[in-house]
Amino acid sequence: MEKANVVIVGAGIGGVRAAQELAGKRNVHVTLLDRNNYQLFPPLLYQVSTATLATGEIAYPVREFFRSCRNVDFRLGEVTGVDVKAREVVTEHGRVPYDYLVLAAGSTTNFFGNEEVARHAFPMKTMEEALAIRNQLIRCLELAEQETDAARRKELLTFVCVGGGPTGVEEAGAISELIYQSMRKDYHHLDFSEVDIKLLEGTGRLLAMMPERLSRDAAARLAKKKVDVRLETMVTGYDGHTLMLKDGGEIKTQTVIWAAGVKAAPVAAALDADYDRAGRIVVNRDLSVRGVPRVYAIGDNASLEMEPGARPLATVAPVAMKEGICCARNILREVRGEETEPFVYKDMGAMATIGRSSAVLSVGKIHAEGFLAWSVWLWVHLLRLAGTYANVTVALKWVLNYFNNARLGRIIVER
Amino acid sequence: MEKANVVIVGAGIGGVRAAQELAGKRNVHVTLLDRNNYQLFPPLLYQVSTATLATGEIAYPVREFFRSCRNVDFRLGEVTGVDVKAREVVTEHGRVPYDYLVLAAGSTTNFFGNEEVARHAFPMKTMEEALAIRNQLIRCLELAEQETDAARRKELLTFVCVGGGPTGVEEAGAISELIYQSMRKDYHHLDFSEVDIKLLEGTGRLLAMMPERLSRDAAARLAKKKVDVRLETMVTGYDGHTLMLKDGGEIKTQTVIWAAGVKAAPVAAALDADYDRAGRIVVNRDLSVRGVPRVYAIGDNASLEMEPGARPLATVAPVAMKEGICCARNILREVRGEETEPFVYKDMGAMATIGRSSAVLSVGKIHAEGFLAWSVWLWVHLLRLAGTYANVTVALKWVLNYFNNARLGRIIVER
């Protein structure tokens, strides 16, 4: 029997889930493409960037998922484009023909066209970027202890996170704990009152997807952790030393972590389709791309309104995972000549941690904060992690971290 | 009371041990200098390079050792020289005055002046170098599976280790297990009979420091692991694709791991002292440098003959550790105006693993090989690792690896 070639671009949470759904199915052959040989678990990147977790704990080898699935192949390489007419995906190592294509390439940092900021700020979407931030945080403290010039020392000890979404909130909280709790004892000659951690948000509140009350609660919890939260604050430029604000203000700092926005990975733009402002492909209810037969888009590459005019689904792990399953099943239906079915999704709510044992959580009508919310966050993320070993060590590290602020990854490793 | 300033160059096994010996002593203040903020445990670097261990498991934050030792300060930075007249150590961040100096800067890869080989071969002395090897090993398999040209595929699947000392032997054995046992199932379309792992040694036997019988045994064990061991084989050049041999032979490969020699770190050369061929400083029996008052050299920076004309002590962890203790105590004696005492050392023998559950061991008259030797190797290294957490996870990983060849670090991460 002639097998249909399904090519999946991106071995992220959505892409791998789609491939798993197609694994072992006799009438399809799957080729999974990614420039990394691992599946990254982005929700915990901030813990790598703050020396809590190791790279191997949030990255799982893609081939490990499909060792015994003969109908799923992985190919390492950058995808540079899609040739819809020829039905081929263009990669740095040649072309890969497809009968059905799934775009699950994820997203990249959005600097909104500000080249100067892009050059000097630290994005946090990839493993390499998280490690670069970790190295920077530690190096700043190391150099600050040796720095005799007060102004330069202040610049080294000022850490700015831009963007009040979950990433910015979690990163700011984690940096606060890394420095004030874990590293305080490390530096005998550093005056930690000189440390200044700021979180800048352009709108009037943090965590826009949450109810007002939780946004205020998150801000209060960050303040308790000595994080200077500034709302209604827009960044206009950054030269590596001076962060320029729209209100004319300046912040002297060598560390600006940019969590202010994301956009779909460039490859998503390869189609002749409708896009939203973040470069995401507007998809039909069955996740297929409008006007481009046999092509599906999921996760951060897809913009789906569950009701006409409604806010598109959030680009979060649970959505990507369920969209992976749905598009895989629809492809199987197409192969069998059946009708595709619309994507159904029950919003599981949103949550964000604000450092150890503190979080905010919003599930339907249930709102929670503090230790309870944190415990839920902990379990949800622990169980979502790929790899039993990681489940064990991550749990172990979180326990150690909870009881004695252990940050075992406090090392600077770079090429 | 005026404290004596002790500056220790290098936070390796010897330098940290010396600092620990001086920690809490009321009449000395210690400044520990290193370009890395962690202490590396080199004997297990090969396990990072072959995806068994994570970076954090063989690197321990230096400051963690001295959190509660107010008289020990750490300074991150490259040491560029020593000004003996001014009694100052020159670093990239300025000068550090000393009353007593300990050179414990360790060693670096020795390419014996062959620039071409230095440019294209992979050394394995630092964490970054071990990660580069790990990335290379995985990338070669990834590209080989996509490579249709047989010659180029062969080049990708040929892995050469140069140097038949412990490092080369352990690396070759570990690569064999990584590829033949852990990764075989990962690649559905790769013909593993095309894989070729070679170990080249210039002299007539492996593990020169061991008795002949164990050298032969090691070679036999590597052969069982499909490692092509070539003795009396000298490398003359390597351009990144073709390895040139002295006998006129050639080996096509994109991966040459250079474990053929080490030399003392450049900073050791800063003194006006006697040096051996490997750039190590010839020291007195009390570890002080001949003709340079108040300066000591230990570990890979020291060349010490226990009897006149005898072979200098091996540059191994146990020697460095004991020398660290000895020079620290001699410095305290000098501070108190007492006589220094000579270094005494009981050779604990040598050992090397040849992959999982296989090793050779030589302690005095006792020679052992196979599982027994491997178990001893395991415990010795496990207990020497800094950090309880690492002891636990490393033990856990070794058990997993022993039972199901788990290599959890099979990910390519690079800047």
PDB file of C-alpha atoms in Angstrom, chain A residues 29 36-38 54-57 59-61 63-64 66-77 91 93 127-128 131-132 134-135 138-139 141-143 145-146 181-189 389-390 392-394 396-397 400 404-405 407-415, chain B residues 29 36-38 54-57 59-61 63-64 66-77 91 93 127-128 131-132 134-135 138-139 141-143 145-146 181-189 389-390 392-394 396-397 400 404-405 407-415:
ATOM      1  CA  HIS A  29       5.165   7.783   6.900  1.00  0.00           C
ATOM      2  CA  ASN A  36      17.766  20.924  17.153  1.00  0.00           C
ATOM      3  CA  ASN A  37      17.996  17.206  17.922  1.00  0.00           C
ATOM      4  CA  TYR A  38      15.959  17.682  21.091  1.00  0.00           C
ATOM      5  CA  ALA A  54      20.373  21.688  33.780  1.00  0.00           C
ATOM      6  CA  THR A  55      19.991  21.726  29.995  1.00  0.00           C
ATOM      7  CA  GLY A  56      19.376  17.982  29.801  1.00  0.00           C
ATOM      8  CA  GLU A  57      16.403  18.270  32.124  1.00  0.00           C
ATOM      9  CA  ALA A  59      15.595  19.002  26.539  1.00  0.00           C
ATOM     10  CA  TYR A  60      14.674  15.496  25.425  1.00  0.00           C
ATOM     11  CA  PRO A  61      16.349  13.783  22.440  1.00  0.00           C
ATOM     12  CA  ARG A  63      14.937  10.260  18.432  1.00  0.00           C
ATOM     13  CA  GLU A  64      14.293   8.833  21.898  1.00  0.00           C
ATOM     14  CA  PHE A  66      10.557   7.364  18.096  1.00  0.00           C
ATOM     15  CA  ARG A  67      13.191   4.676  18.649  1.00  0.00           C
ATOM     16  CA  SER A  68      10.749   1.871  17.973  1.00  0.00           C
ATOM     17  CA  CYS A  69       8.544   3.724  15.481  1.00  0.00           C
ATOM     18  CA  ARG A  70       9.800   2.654  12.079  1.00  0.00           C
ATOM     19  CA  ASN A  71       7.376   4.961  10.274  1.00  0.00           C
ATOM     20  CA  VAL A  72       8.705   8.091  11.973  1.00  0.00           C
ATOM     21  CA  ASP A  73      12.067   9.507  10.822  1.00  0.00           C
ATOM     22  CA  PHE A  74      13.863  12.503  12.255  1.00  0.00           C
ATOM     23  CA  ARG A  75      16.055  14.787  10.179  1.00  0.00           C
ATOM     24  CA  LEU A  76      18.296  17.405  11.750  1.00  0.00           C
ATOM     25  CA  GLY A  77      18.509  20.661   9.864  1.00  0.00           C
ATOM     26  CA  THR A  91      16.003  22.427   4.177  1.00  0.00           C
ATOM     27  CA  HIS A  93      20.369  19.600   3.516  1.00  0.00           C
ATOM     28  CA  MET A 127      18.521  26.805  25.213  1.00  0.00           C
ATOM     29  CA  GLU A 128      21.560  28.764  24.053  1.00  0.00           C
ATOM     30  CA  LEU A 131      22.567  29.688  29.023  1.00  0.00           C
ATOM     31  CA  ALA A 132      23.776  33.083  27.808  1.00  0.00           C
ATOM     32  CA  ARG A 134      22.803  32.394  33.150  1.00  0.00           C
ATOM     33  CA  ASN A 135      26.408  33.204  32.248  1.00  0.00           C
ATOM     34  CA  ILE A 138      26.833  35.192  37.252  1.00  0.00           C
ATOM     35  CA  ARG A 139      29.491  37.180  35.405  1.00  0.00           C
ATOM     36  CA  LEU A 141      28.107  39.495  40.142  1.00  0.00           C
ATOM     37  CA  GLU A 142      31.688  38.255  39.728  1.00  0.00           C
ATOM     38  CA  LEU A 143      32.808  41.478  38.041  1.00  0.00           C
ATOM     39  CA  GLU A 145      32.709  42.275  43.432  1.00  0.00           C
ATOM     40  CA  GLN A 146      35.983  43.311  41.766  1.00  0.00           C
ATOM     41  CA  GLN A 181      18.814  33.894  48.490  1.00  0.00           C
ATOM     42  CA  SER A 182      21.225  31.558  46.704  1.00  0.00           C
ATOM     43  CA  MET A 183      24.182  33.810  45.892  1.00  0.00           C
ATOM     44  CA  ARG A 184      24.180  36.228  48.797  1.00  0.00           C
ATOM     45  CA  LYS A 185      26.514  34.012  50.842  1.00  0.00           C
ATOM     46  CA  ASP A 186      28.792  33.438  47.840  1.00  0.00           C
ATOM     47  CA  TYR A 187      30.136  36.987  47.675  1.00  0.00           C
ATOM     48  CA  HIS A 188      31.907  38.105  50.853  1.00  0.00           C
ATOM     49  CA  HIS A 189      32.559  41.671  49.631  1.00  0.00           C
ATOM     50  CA  TYR A 389      14.757  10.559  34.681  1.00  0.00           C
ATOM     51  CA  ALA A 390      14.119  14.293  34.298  1.00  0.00           C
ATOM     52  CA  VAL A 392      12.956  12.494  39.141  1.00  0.00           C
ATOM     53  CA  THR A 393      15.937  14.850  39.112  1.00  0.00           C
ATOM     54  CA  VAL A 394      13.831  17.969  38.521  1.00  0.00           C
ATOM     55  CA  LEU A 396      14.715  16.405  43.526  1.00  0.00           C
ATOM     56  CA  LYS A 397      16.217  19.756  42.537  1.00  0.00           C
ATOM     57  CA  LEU A 400      16.549  20.946  47.391  1.00  0.00           C
ATOM     58  CA  ASN A 404      18.066  25.406  51.015  1.00  0.00           C
ATOM     59  CA  ASN A 405      17.913  27.598  47.888  1.00  0.00           C
ATOM     60  CA  ARG A 407      21.226  26.473  42.694  1.00  0.00           C
ATOM     61  CA  LEU A 408      23.550  23.739  41.504  1.00  0.00           C
ATOM     62  CA  GLY A 409      23.984  25.199  38.036  1.00  0.00           C
ATOM     63  CA  ARG A 410      25.873  28.307  39.133  1.00  0.00           C
ATOM     64  CA  ILE A 411      28.643  27.789  36.587  1.00  0.00           C
ATOM     65  CA  ILE A 412      29.676  29.836  33.588  1.00  0.00           C
ATOM     66  CA  VAL A 413      30.085  27.556  30.574  1.00  0.00           C
ATOM     67  CA  GLU A 414      30.526  29.044  27.133  1.00  0.00           C
ATOM     68  CA  ARG A 415      32.180  28.378  23.841  1.00  0.00           C
TER      69      ARG A 415
ATOM     70  CA  HIS B  29      44.268  35.575  53.828  1.00  0.00           C
ATOM     71  CA  ASN B  36      36.306  29.639  35.459  1.00  0.00           C
ATOM     72  CA  ASN B  37      33.959  30.052  38.420  1.00  0.00           C
ATOM     73  CA  TYR B  38      33.877  26.301  38.937  1.00  0.00           C
ATOM     74  CA  ALA B  54      25.883  16.725  32.518  1.00  0.00           C
ATOM     75  CA  THR B  55      28.215  19.702  32.885  1.00  0.00           C
ATOM     76  CA  GLY B  56      26.955  20.526  36.377  1.00  0.00           C
ATOM     77  CA  GLU B  57      27.894  17.078  37.617  1.00  0.00           C
ATOM     78  CA  ALA B  59      31.823  21.204  37.732  1.00  0.00           C
ATOM     79  CA  TYR B  60      31.376  22.582  41.237  1.00  0.00           C
ATOM     80  CA  PRO B  61      31.011  26.332  41.947  1.00  0.00           C
ATOM     81  CA  ARG B  63      32.457  29.926  45.878  1.00  0.00           C
ATOM     82  CA  GLU B  64      30.341  27.070  47.247  1.00  0.00           C
ATOM     83  CA  PHE B  66      34.287  28.847  50.700  1.00  0.00           C
ATOM     84  CA  ARG B  67      30.867  30.329  51.509  1.00  0.00           C
ATOM     85  CA  SER B  68      31.587  30.428  55.229  1.00  0.00           C
ATOM     86  CA  CYS B  69      35.358  30.996  54.978  1.00  0.00           C
ATOM     87  CA  ARG B  70      35.810  34.725  55.393  1.00  0.00           C
ATOM     88  CA  ASN B  71      39.577  34.505  54.838  1.00  0.00           C
ATOM     89  CA  VAL B  72      39.224  32.919  51.390  1.00  0.00           C
ATOM     90  CA  ASP B  73      38.201  35.131  48.471  1.00  0.00           C
ATOM     91  CA  PHE B  74      37.609  34.025  44.899  1.00  0.00           C
ATOM     92  CA  ARG B  75      38.309  36.232  41.884  1.00  0.00           C
ATOM     93  CA  LEU B  76      37.173  35.327  38.402  1.00  0.00           C
ATOM     94  CA  GLY B  77      39.603  36.181  35.643  1.00  0.00           C
ATOM     95  CA  THR B  91      45.243  39.321  35.845  1.00  0.00           C
ATOM     96  CA  HIS B  93      41.224  42.675  35.867  1.00  0.00           C
ATOM     97  CA  MET B 127      34.251  21.733  29.666  1.00  0.00           C
ATOM     98  CA  GLU B 128      33.708  23.657  26.446  1.00  0.00           C
ATOM     99  CA  LEU B 131      30.773  19.737  24.856  1.00  0.00           C
ATOM    100  CA  ALA B 132      32.214  20.467  21.415  1.00  0.00           C
ATOM    101  CA  ARG B 134      29.674  15.698  22.231  1.00  0.00           C
ATOM    102  CA  ASN B 135      28.062  17.966  19.655  1.00  0.00           C
ATOM    103  CA  ILE B 138      25.999  13.459  17.492  1.00  0.00           C
ATOM    104  CA  ARG B 139      26.118  15.789  14.491  1.00  0.00           C
ATOM    105  CA  LEU B 141      25.631  10.554  13.034  1.00  0.00           C
ATOM    106  CA  GLU B 142      22.792  12.940  12.165  1.00  0.00           C
ATOM    107  CA  LEU B 143      24.463  14.074   8.948  1.00  0.00           C
ATOM    108  CA  GLU B 145      22.013   9.296   8.044  1.00  0.00           C
ATOM    109  CA  GLN B 146      21.142  11.982   5.492  1.00  0.00           C
ATOM    110  CA  GLN B 181      24.871   0.526  22.304  1.00  0.00           C
ATOM    111  CA  SER B 182      23.053   3.768  23.078  1.00  0.00           C
ATOM    112  CA  MET B 183      22.530   5.289  19.640  1.00  0.00           C
ATOM    113  CA  ARG B 184      22.098   2.231  17.441  1.00  0.00           C
ATOM    114  CA  LYS B 185      18.324   2.201  17.932  1.00  0.00           C
ATOM    115  CA  ASP B 186      18.109   5.957  17.352  1.00  0.00           C
ATOM    116  CA  TYR B 187      18.955   5.844  13.651  1.00  0.00           C
ATOM    117  CA  HIS B 188      16.564   3.732  11.578  1.00  0.00           C
ATOM    118  CA  HIS B 189      18.473   4.165   8.317  1.00  0.00           C
ATOM    119  CA  TYR B 389      23.951  16.111  44.813  1.00  0.00           C
ATOM    120  CA  ALA B 390      26.411  15.170  42.055  1.00  0.00           C
ATOM    121  CA  VAL B 392      23.736  10.997  43.944  1.00  0.00           C
ATOM    122  CA  THR B 393      22.827  11.847  40.352  1.00  0.00           C
ATOM    123  CA  VAL B 394      26.086  10.558  38.913  1.00  0.00           C
ATOM    124  CA  LEU B 396      22.035   7.173  39.481  1.00  0.00           C
ATOM    125  CA  LYS B 397      23.123   7.860  35.903  1.00  0.00           C
ATOM    126  CA  LEU B 400      20.844   3.645  34.465  1.00  0.00           C
ATOM    127  CA  ASN B 404      19.976   0.194  29.720  1.00  0.00           C
ATOM    128  CA  ASN B 405      22.791   2.191  28.142  1.00  0.00           C
ATOM    129  CA  ARG B 407      22.784   8.425  27.581  1.00  0.00           C
ATOM    130  CA  LEU B 408      20.513  11.234  28.689  1.00  0.00           C
ATOM    131  CA  GLY B 409      22.780  13.981  27.410  1.00  0.00           C
ATOM    132  CA  ARG B 410      22.371  13.177  23.728  1.00  0.00           C
ATOM    133  CA  ILE B 411      21.585  16.763  22.805  1.00  0.00           C
ATOM    134  CA  ILE B 412      23.456  19.268  20.678  1.00  0.00           C
ATOM    135  CA  VAL B 413      23.708  22.580  22.530  1.00  0.00           C
ATOM    136  CA  GLU B 414      25.996  25.291  21.234  1.00  0.00           C
ATOM    137  CA  ARG B 415      26.363  29.023  21.106  1.00  0.00           C
TER     138      ARG B 415
END
